[in-house]
XYZ file of C-alpha atoms in Angstrom:
642
model
C -11.707 0.828 -22.800
C -12.769 3.848 -21.375
C -10.302 5.839 -19.245
C -10.002 3.669 -16.140
C -9.898 0.162 -18.205
C -6.566 1.603 -19.981
C -5.127 2.634 -16.882
C -5.638 -0.700 -15.466
C -5.211 -2.879 -18.258
C -2.482 -1.765 -20.883
C 0.662 -3.205 -19.016
C 3.421 -4.922 -20.014
C 2.049 -8.624 -19.033
C -1.008 -8.021 -21.340
C 1.040 -6.944 -24.325
C 4.240 -8.885 -24.045
C 3.004 -12.121 -22.378
C 5.553 -13.383 -19.691
C 7.734 -16.068 -21.890
C 8.229 -19.676 -20.259
C 11.739 -19.373 -19.936
C 11.661 -23.214 -18.530
C 10.542 -24.469 -21.582
C 12.951 -22.102 -23.730
C 15.635 -23.655 -21.570
C 14.466 -27.478 -22.106
C 14.033 -26.680 -25.983
C 17.858 -26.197 -25.693
C 18.229 -22.776 -25.795
C 21.971 -21.385 -24.076
C 21.282 -20.281 -20.530
C 23.150 -16.690 -21.304
C 20.524 -15.939 -24.138
C 17.101 -17.478 -22.274
C 18.631 -14.901 -19.209
C 19.049 -12.310 -21.390
C 15.451 -12.431 -22.566
C 14.610 -12.308 -19.376
C 16.766 -9.149 -18.422
C 15.660 -7.146 -21.672
C 11.790 -7.487 -20.661
C 12.496 -6.536 -16.932
C 14.128 -3.825 -18.426
C 11.119 -2.620 -19.770
C 8.569 -0.412 -17.672
C 5.350 -2.289 -16.159
C 2.877 0.307 -17.907
C 3.306 3.667 -19.800
C 4.863 6.393 -18.357
C 3.259 9.420 -18.710
C 5.243 13.169 -19.766
C 4.075 16.706 -17.480
C 2.272 17.070 -21.110
C 0.397 14.391 -21.297
C -2.667 15.975 -19.277
C -5.730 15.316 -21.453
C -7.381 11.740 -21.997
C -6.233 11.960 -25.626
C -2.590 12.380 -25.107
C -2.439 9.696 -22.395
C -4.507 7.174 -24.880
C -2.269 8.214 -27.251
C 1.167 7.731 -24.323
C -0.778 4.211 -24.255
C -0.446 3.143 -28.012
C 2.753 4.246 -28.379
C 4.081 1.973 -25.156
C 2.062 -1.004 -26.833
C 3.701 -0.643 -30.275
C 7.112 -0.052 -28.831
C 6.998 -2.860 -26.534
C 5.611 -5.450 -29.175
C 8.623 -4.042 -31.608
C 11.046 -5.329 -28.971
C 9.103 -8.524 -28.492
C 9.237 -9.243 -32.457
C 13.034 -8.919 -32.372
C 13.270 -10.625 -28.973
C 11.825 -13.783 -30.495
C 14.181 -14.056 -32.898
C 17.426 -14.260 -30.340
C 18.856 -17.834 -30.620
C 22.433 -17.332 -29.719
C 25.264 -15.240 -28.748
C 25.645 -13.468 -32.116
C 21.726 -12.665 -32.105
C 21.923 -11.083 -28.696
C 24.684 -9.085 -29.876
C 22.767 -7.798 -32.657
C 19.534 -6.855 -31.216
C 20.867 -3.233 -30.091
C 21.283 -1.985 -33.769
C 18.233 -4.509 -34.934
C 15.760 -2.834 -32.390
C 16.915 0.200 -31.654
C 19.340 1.632 -34.726
C 16.371 -0.201 -37.174
C 13.626 1.766 -35.588
C 14.894 5.057 -35.265
C 15.411 5.528 -31.773
C 19.149 5.435 -31.658
C 21.873 6.764 -34.613
C 25.323 5.450 -35.439
C 27.452 8.873 -35.255
C 31.187 8.199 -36.849
C 33.985 10.202 -34.218
C 37.040 11.827 -35.309
C 38.995 9.260 -33.671
C 37.007 7.387 -31.514
C 34.938 5.081 -34.090
C 31.686 4.538 -33.855
C 29.426 5.651 -30.894
C 25.561 6.285 -30.794
C 23.132 8.726 -30.138
C 19.636 8.911 -29.352
C 17.284 10.518 -31.417
C 14.176 12.834 -31.081
C 12.318 9.944 -31.620
C 14.085 7.864 -28.868
C 14.040 10.933 -26.448
C 10.175 11.645 -26.554
C 9.502 7.647 -26.028
C 9.069 6.987 -22.515
C 10.164 3.275 -23.225
C 13.240 4.023 -24.427
C 15.284 4.233 -21.671
C 19.252 4.113 -20.474
C 18.466 0.702 -18.417
C 16.948 -1.165 -21.906
C 20.155 0.474 -23.695
C 22.373 -0.337 -21.187
C 21.005 -4.112 -21.496
C 21.311 -4.307 -25.130
C 24.545 -3.209 -25.547
C 26.745 -6.301 -25.477
C 30.571 -5.061 -26.034
C 31.773 -8.482 -26.715
C 31.464 -12.408 -26.044
C 33.211 -12.128 -22.947
C 31.195 -9.290 -21.661
C 28.062 -11.783 -22.794
C 29.497 -14.474 -20.750
C 30.052 -12.310 -17.561
C 27.352 -9.920 -17.314
C 24.168 -12.696 -18.894
C 25.653 -16.281 -18.449
C 27.287 -16.305 -15.014
C 25.099 -13.753 -13.507
C 22.110 -16.804 -14.357
C 24.125 -19.065 -12.725
C 24.453 -17.154 -9.343
C 20.996 -16.402 -10.094
C 20.076 -19.959 -10.178
C 18.120 -18.680 -13.233
C 16.102 -22.074 -14.600
C 16.754 -24.401 -11.544
C 13.589 -26.067 -10.147
C 12.521 -24.244 -6.950
C 12.548 -27.467 -4.947
C 16.033 -27.628 -5.763
C 17.461 -23.630 -5.473
C 19.441 -23.344 -2.382
C 18.130 -20.379 -0.320
C 18.907 -16.791 -0.995
C 22.656 -15.960 1.172
C 23.652 -19.755 1.274
C 25.758 -22.159 -0.578
C 26.713 -25.640 -1.232
C 30.514 -26.592 -1.943
C 32.237 -30.253 -2.579
C 35.077 -30.715 -0.925
C 37.537 -32.884 -2.751
C 40.213 -33.054 0.268
C 42.256 -31.056 -1.472
C 41.488 -27.292 -0.776
C 39.707 -27.218 2.936
C 39.469 -25.007 6.046
C 39.236 -27.443 8.759
C 41.888 -26.268 11.739
C 41.255 -29.987 13.205
C 41.633 -31.290 10.104
C 38.095 -33.484 10.560
C 36.961 -32.800 6.944
C 36.126 -36.125 4.870
C 36.796 -35.958 1.501
C 34.238 -36.672 -1.001
C 31.639 -34.542 1.191
C 29.724 -31.295 0.835
C 29.707 -28.245 3.475
C 27.356 -25.357 3.789
C 28.386 -21.629 3.946
C 26.059 -18.351 4.689
C 29.001 -15.325 3.453
C 32.373 -16.389 4.876
C 30.650 -18.400 7.906
C 30.879 -22.603 7.391
C 27.850 -23.661 8.905
C 27.856 -27.357 8.222
C 30.748 -30.264 6.983
C 30.641 -33.710 6.113
C 27.352 -33.521 4.551
C 27.082 -37.062 2.444
C 25.613 -35.483 -0.530
C 24.328 -32.472 -2.249
C 20.663 -33.135 -1.952
C 21.397 -33.654 2.019
C 22.833 -30.295 1.881
C 20.435 -28.457 0.063
C 17.640 -30.024 2.541
C 19.971 -29.297 5.691
C 20.253 -25.645 4.097
C 16.428 -24.977 3.345
C 15.877 -26.072 7.372
C 18.428 -24.043 8.214
C 17.262 -20.800 6.213
C 13.445 -21.646 7.493
C 14.330 -21.451 11.292
C 15.826 -17.791 10.894
C 12.567 -16.684 9.487
C 9.880 -17.670 11.374
C 9.104 -14.469 12.420
C 7.281 -13.779 8.664
C 4.190 -11.551 9.049
C 0.722 -13.348 8.932
C -2.010 -11.713 7.208
C -4.969 -10.729 8.906
C -7.908 -12.307 7.910
C -11.539 -11.776 9.496
C -13.163 -14.557 11.090
C -16.248 -16.037 9.854
C -18.977 -15.244 11.752
C -20.634 -18.023 13.248
C -24.634 -16.814 13.654
C -25.704 -13.614 11.711
C -28.060 -12.000 14.293
C -30.457 -9.172 13.268
C -33.030 -7.073 15.095
C -34.635 -4.792 13.057
C -38.192 -4.421 11.033
C -39.498 -7.029 8.845
C -38.613 -5.245 5.701
C -39.342 -8.178 3.923
C -42.960 -8.542 4.734
C -42.023 -12.096 5.581
C -41.452 -12.464 1.992
C -38.284 -14.707 -0.169
C -36.075 -11.809 -2.035
C -35.185 -11.988 -5.607
C -32.398 -9.914 -8.008
C -35.360 -7.602 -9.600
C -36.021 -6.529 -5.915
C -32.508 -4.984 -5.254
C -32.901 -3.723 -8.723
C -36.456 -2.121 -8.175
C -36.144 -1.327 -4.620
C -32.355 0.008 -4.485
C -32.101 0.846 -8.097
C -28.672 -0.795 -8.401
C -26.859 -1.263 -12.033
C -27.139 -5.078 -12.003
C -25.529 -8.095 -9.773
C -24.389 -11.691 -10.367
C -23.933 -14.850 -8.305
C -20.677 -17.186 -8.583
C -21.451 -20.038 -10.282
C -20.499 -22.165 -6.454
C -23.287 -20.629 -5.117
C -26.224 -22.899 -4.628
C -29.973 -21.965 -4.536
C -29.958 -22.189 -0.821
C -26.443 -19.656 -0.427
C -28.274 -17.670 -2.988
C -31.532 -17.006 -1.134
C -30.314 -16.727 1.839
C -27.915 -14.275 0.713
C -30.128 -12.243 -0.916
C -32.878 -11.914 2.195
C -29.688 -10.779 4.542
C -28.351 -8.345 2.073
C -31.302 -6.608 1.288
C -32.441 -6.456 5.098
C -29.035 -5.001 5.617
C -29.097 -2.453 2.706
C -32.376 -1.106 4.283
C -31.018 -1.112 7.664
C -28.309 0.830 6.463
C -30.697 3.135 4.793
C -32.138 3.551 7.948
C -29.101 4.010 9.696
C -28.472 7.174 7.524
C -31.949 8.192 6.955
C -31.724 8.109 3.393
C -33.800 7.244 0.713
C -33.197 3.717 -0.785
C -32.054 4.441 -4.022
C -29.409 6.012 -2.025
C -27.783 2.917 -1.274
C -26.844 1.675 -4.987
C -25.800 5.977 -5.518
C -28.508 6.456 -7.724
C -27.787 3.607 -10.009
C -24.109 3.635 -10.332
C -23.872 0.619 -7.822
C -23.746 -3.199 -8.700
C -23.621 -6.120 -6.602
C -22.161 -9.723 -6.586
C -22.537 -12.551 -4.257
C -19.512 -14.510 -4.363
C -18.834 -14.060 -7.591
C -15.775 -11.844 -7.815
C -13.511 -13.125 -5.206
C -9.742 -11.458 -4.451
C -8.145 -13.529 -2.506
C -8.360 -14.167 1.327
C -10.939 -10.799 1.562
C -14.585 -11.337 3.089
C -15.321 -8.818 0.832
C -14.148 -5.820 -1.408
C -15.305 -3.175 -3.851
C -13.820 -2.436 -7.536
C -13.765 1.145 -8.519
C -12.774 -0.217 -12.146
C -16.816 -1.625 -12.277
C -18.112 -0.027 -9.055
C -19.159 -3.192 -7.994
C -19.035 -4.900 -4.460
C -18.895 -8.625 -4.043
C -19.743 -10.391 -0.720
C -17.772 -13.639 -0.996
C -20.640 -16.438 0.331
C -20.866 -16.125 4.180
C -17.100 -14.771 4.922
C -18.694 -11.669 3.314
C -21.739 -12.084 5.998
C -20.270 -8.390 8.321
C -18.393 -6.419 5.995
C -21.049 -4.697 3.496
C -21.371 -1.721 5.562
C -17.096 -1.285 5.148
C -17.690 -2.192 1.396
C -20.150 -0.229 0.605
C -18.573 3.142 2.280
C -15.709 2.291 -0.043
C -18.061 2.624 -3.178
C -19.929 5.632 -1.888
C -16.212 7.140 -1.189
C -15.601 6.328 -4.851
C -18.950 7.841 -5.753
C -17.969 11.106 -3.979
C -14.854 11.401 -5.279
C -16.198 11.762 -8.688
C -18.425 14.209 -7.775
C -16.082 16.168 -5.899
C -13.309 15.944 -9.036
C -10.526 13.889 -7.266
C -9.081 11.417 -9.301
C -10.299 8.060 -7.204
C -11.508 7.916 -3.841
C -12.169 11.127 -1.905
C -10.334 10.275 0.872
C -7.258 9.953 -1.115
C -7.849 13.810 -1.797
C -9.812 14.813 1.264
C -8.765 18.426 0.945
C -11.679 18.720 -1.997
C -14.328 18.471 0.331
C -13.459 20.441 3.622
C -15.611 17.993 5.982
C -13.810 14.993 4.630
C -10.679 16.923 5.450
C -12.022 17.268 9.626
C -12.893 13.587 9.301
C -9.076 12.341 8.710
C -7.645 14.522 11.082
C -10.399 13.824 13.884
C -9.590 9.908 12.751
C -5.837 10.726 13.135
C -5.531 13.256 15.432
C -7.087 14.620 18.695
C -5.980 17.623 21.220
C -3.532 16.746 24.110
C -4.269 16.338 27.473
C -3.108 18.812 30.083
C -0.899 15.809 31.373
C 0.773 15.436 27.367
C 0.873 18.947 26.953
C 2.839 19.596 30.028
C 5.113 16.367 29.211
C 5.620 17.712 25.957
C 6.513 21.153 26.721
C 9.017 19.370 29.634
C 11.047 17.626 26.794
C 10.797 20.424 24.334
C 12.201 23.028 26.952
C 15.293 20.592 28.234
C 15.953 20.109 24.843
C 15.969 24.230 24.141
C 18.162 24.999 27.419
C 20.591 21.716 26.273
C 20.867 23.346 22.606
C 21.191 27.205 24.220
C 23.988 25.917 26.537
C 26.129 24.078 24.041
C 25.834 27.155 21.795
C 27.037 29.008 24.477
C 29.726 27.030 25.988
C 31.065 26.937 22.017
C 31.487 30.637 22.130
C 33.048 31.461 25.153
C 34.227 28.726 27.130
C 37.335 27.627 25.552
C 38.638 31.203 25.713
C 37.644 31.503 29.679
C 39.727 27.908 30.634
C 42.511 29.257 28.207
C 42.496 32.935 29.442
C 40.949 33.243 33.006
C 40.851 31.068 36.557
C 39.188 29.138 39.226
C 37.073 32.427 39.754
C 36.834 33.286 36.150
C 34.865 30.062 35.788
C 32.761 30.469 38.827
C 31.084 33.629 37.659
C 30.746 31.750 34.064
C 28.796 29.323 35.640
C 26.434 31.573 37.509
C 25.838 33.954 34.415
C 25.060 30.625 32.376
C 22.720 29.854 34.884
C 20.942 32.905 34.377
C 20.912 32.530 31.039
C 19.612 29.237 30.635
C 16.525 30.002 32.815
C 16.065 33.297 30.621
C 16.826 36.292 32.733
C 17.409 39.395 30.625
C 20.621 41.114 29.715
C 23.015 37.790 30.528
C 24.226 37.655 26.820
C 25.754 41.234 27.488
C 27.244 40.235 30.698
C 28.739 37.337 29.468
C 30.349 38.952 26.313
C 31.731 41.443 28.873
C 33.025 38.740 31.162
C 34.956 37.344 28.210
C 36.354 40.878 26.921
C 37.593 41.281 30.266
C 39.455 38.102 30.163
C 40.696 37.132 27.030
C 40.130 40.615 25.554
C 37.903 40.189 22.941
C 33.852 39.774 22.907
C 31.421 37.177 21.824
C 31.643 37.351 17.657
C 28.628 39.151 16.568
C 27.035 36.102 14.362
C 26.963 34.192 17.540
C 25.750 36.621 19.846
C 22.590 37.177 17.422
C 22.240 33.494 18.000
C 22.621 33.376 21.922
C 20.086 36.611 22.006
C 17.534 34.540 19.875
C 18.093 31.660 23.024
C 17.800 34.110 25.233
C 14.339 35.482 24.411
C 13.158 32.151 23.627
C 14.104 30.903 27.025
C 12.584 34.022 28.882
C 9.658 33.430 27.127
C 9.456 29.766 28.486
C 9.623 31.178 31.772
C 6.943 33.720 31.339
C 4.408 30.544 30.118
C 2.406 29.701 33.025
C 0.312 26.682 31.291
C 1.636 24.999 28.175
C -0.411 25.062 25.290
C -2.672 22.373 23.934
C -1.320 20.584 21.017
C -2.450 17.643 19.390
C -1.184 14.111 19.623
C -2.438 11.030 17.401
C -5.253 9.238 18.068
C -5.312 5.368 19.889
C -7.039 4.808 16.336
C -4.669 6.109 13.737
C -1.447 4.814 16.365
C -3.084 0.828 16.350
C -3.566 1.219 12.675
C 0.168 1.657 11.726
C 0.972 -1.247 14.447
C -2.008 -3.361 12.913
C 0.041 -2.509 9.388
C 3.710 -3.456 11.134
C 1.963 -6.992 12.591
C -0.117 -7.966 9.546
C 1.274 -6.230 6.046
C 4.481 -6.981 4.331
C 4.944 -3.378 3.053
C 2.368 -1.479 5.169
C 0.238 1.795 4.110
C -2.905 -0.412 3.976
C -4.256 -0.691 7.667
C -3.244 3.304 8.312
C -4.456 4.603 5.096
C -7.019 7.169 4.591
C -9.393 4.645 2.556
C -9.084 1.751 5.176
C -9.461 3.993 8.114
C -12.375 5.682 7.130
C -14.146 2.423 5.973
C -13.584 0.862 9.681
C -14.531 3.978 11.252
C -18.037 4.048 9.483
C -18.876 0.391 9.947
C -18.546 1.643 13.636
C -20.174 4.772 12.958
C -23.371 2.769 11.231
C -22.999 -0.013 13.999
C -23.809 3.078 16.767
C -26.643 4.231 14.956
C -28.543 1.553 14.299
C -30.822 0.817 17.523
C -30.481 -2.718 16.949
C -28.253 -5.653 15.832
C -27.455 -6.167 12.192
C -24.639 -8.551 12.055
C -24.867 -9.274 8.215
C -24.243 -4.821 7.432
C -22.244 -4.042 10.778
C -20.714 -7.762 12.343
C -17.558 -7.263 11.297
C -17.349 -3.425 12.478
C -14.923 -4.212 15.659
C -13.028 -7.796 13.805
C -9.847 -6.043 13.535
C -7.833 -7.084 16.696
C -5.144 -9.221 17.010
C -2.379 -10.161 19.752
C 1.281 -8.500 19.768
C 4.116 -9.059 21.660
C 6.618 -6.038 22.833
C 10.493 -6.703 22.764
C 10.034 -7.176 26.498
C 7.975 -9.843 25.661
C 4.741 -8.266 26.970
C 1.837 -9.262 25.292
C -1.502 -7.029 24.412
C -4.716 -6.505 22.134
C -4.288 -4.127 19.561
C -7.578 -2.631 18.439
C -7.610 -1.292 14.731
C -10.944 0.346 14.904
C -12.298 3.809 16.854
C -12.989 3.126 20.828
C -14.334 5.497 23.754
C -14.258 9.343 23.280
C -12.653 8.953 20.134
C -15.267 6.869 18.545
C -17.450 9.342 19.761
C -15.650 12.343 17.642
C -15.316 10.399 14.650
C -19.010 9.874 14.834
C -20.076 13.497 15.045
C -18.469 14.174 11.810
C -20.050 11.329 9.864
C -23.325 13.112 11.176
C -22.392 16.156 9.646
C -21.106 14.499 6.378
C -24.422 12.953 6.022
C -26.338 16.051 6.755
C -24.429 18.577 4.492
C -24.396 15.569 2.074
C -28.609 15.911 2.017
C -28.369 19.947 1.937
C -26.281 19.435 -1.419
C -28.544 16.822 -2.737
C -26.384 14.595 -2.825
C -28.172 12.238 -0.145
C -32.262 12.518 -0.002
C -33.209 12.173 3.379
C -36.077 9.782 4.603
C -37.565 9.635 8.047
C -38.563 6.468 7.835
C -37.757 3.143 5.593
C -40.777 1.432 4.124
C -40.986 -2.177 3.778
C -41.348 -4.271 0.522
C -44.597 -4.330 -0.608
C -46.541 -7.871 -0.246
C -46.113 -9.921 -3.729
C -49.323 -11.593 -4.814
C -46.972 -13.810 -7.611
C -44.876 -16.514 -5.678
C -41.475 -17.899 -6.886
C -42.559 -20.712 -9.087
C -40.454 -24.103 -8.128
C -36.653 -24.809 -8.992
C -36.759 -21.080 -10.470
C -33.123 -19.910 -10.508
C -32.758 -16.794 -8.469
C -30.757 -13.986 -10.836
C -30.270 -10.352 -10.408
C -30.296 -10.432 -14.256
C -33.072 -9.699 -16.272
C -34.194 -9.194 -19.983
C -35.055 -5.100 -19.609
C -31.702 -4.613 -17.544
C -28.702 -6.560 -17.949
C -25.829 -6.604 -16.118
C -22.554 -4.467 -17.447
C -20.792 -7.082 -15.045
C -22.303 -10.330 -16.776
C -21.891 -8.872 -20.218
C -17.822 -8.882 -19.584
C -18.196 -12.347 -17.637
C -20.166 -13.612 -20.745
C -17.328 -12.116 -22.883
C -14.251 -13.978 -21.439
C -13.299 -17.534 -22.865
C -13.729 -20.839 -20.934
C -10.300 -21.867 -19.778
C -11.387 -24.536 -17.257
C -14.046 -27.179 -17.743
C -15.323 -26.945 -14.138
C -17.273 -23.384 -13.102
C -14.900 -20.490 -12.499
C -15.756 -17.060 -11.085
C -16.419 -14.458 -13.728
C -14.333 -11.281 -13.002
C -10.955 -9.488 -13.081
C -9.193 -8.787 -10.119
C -9.959 -5.758 -7.719
C -7.972 -2.823 -8.359
C -8.210 -1.912 -4.632
C -6.300 -3.770 -2.102
C -7.723 -6.595 -0.268
C -9.886 -5.352 2.704
C -11.442 -7.095 5.855
């Protein structure tokens, strides 16, 4: 494994495959014992944890090996656990037996355990793991494993599980809670917390069905993942870069310098030919839009491409940073090529600029990328926005100043003064809040005359500070122009709330730059190129606010914001050409006319004997697990995209 592969594949699920807990129960293993095995495995970290000192590839590799060895040690011990007695012996057998913990004889408290240096230096050995393994007695095991397993419905088939938070009870006619006496013995009732939801249900199956239906009605507001619509037609109005010819895989290798490529097994000959033709023209259009050399499209031989071969859930297309591959999923991928190409270029630039991953995740490494992110997310305020913000800030400042002033003097004036004193204070407070210099001195004098003491020094200094700020507010003739969030950024955050479970995808630098780049290419090309940018403006949905009003939400840049973002992309492309990361070309040349046509029924392939595909080798190395053809790929480390 290379470094990035090790980061991806050294995981608990690959070292200790998840056991078939249901099969263990079916084989007669006690419920608590199987649940114990599960909790022990769950207490292990999903991947290696690194110390601050693990700052070289060699040290991280050593930590990964240590993780694998330790997980396999605990797996070997757990595979022998069949009874409660076995479970109670795991702590000594694993932790003590492998030297992670020492048994220490106390003076009067018996034996206790202490972590050894080996245990302290191994990140797999955690307090969580030790607590799970430490079973004090059979009663403890019964309470913490067997009873908890029943409570969590562990081992209960999915279709038999009661919805979370609900419970089904049998009424035997003895201990009921009916005030009207209308509960029928021999029936079931459903509760949620301390609330009784339904009674007199004839059977457990009927009660379960009722609980599921009721719980389903309460969760109909779940979010729906956004999936772009497939283009009905793919239009293109640019030059005939193919010279009227059918494109084959070798044309991709020769023209763009792709490292390799592949097709999915489900793509027929017509699908492959159409994908090759449209993809070739789209990539030529991209080179024309950026005015770069064709070889820059594959980042000078770094990039590979796949059509319908490396699917990722519902994603129409995706980029895999681990293998540096763009995949377009049959016709669903049409329209997303510019978006995915940018992800690959973002990754390529990250390597060039010294980022650990995509450059958009560390934009400060390249000032123009930092400028791009700032331009996408923020814009200068309008005069009206600045005035409104200043008004709100001033009102907040005056409210705070008034509160501090009242707390410093008002109670004393009320206690020792009279109505005339309070009238003087009211006039002085008005002057103070308007920023009139010297007002704090006058208020302190008033307090001295009334209560016999001045404002304490610490409070006086704070009030004088407020006085200077309030005075400055009055002196400022026009509000200073600040910055505010762009509509693009706000709409991206709203899109995440509408279409994401956890958030952080739509408003990430990675996704926002990719959507903005697709719009940039669409605007730069003087003609339509749907296969390249057809999905540039597809990120939209209807949302309803609390008042029931519906609006169309667009999570892509528009108007003046879009022009500003496009200008920064112009700067980035120009600067990368100056740095010779990109090569300037004024004109994109068409493919030379071929004199040797494809043979009838020739299989279109992007693999050649002289230039085998890395992806193809990886796919060939995987054992077949199904009789029917399958897509040959590992899942992407990148989140599913458009």
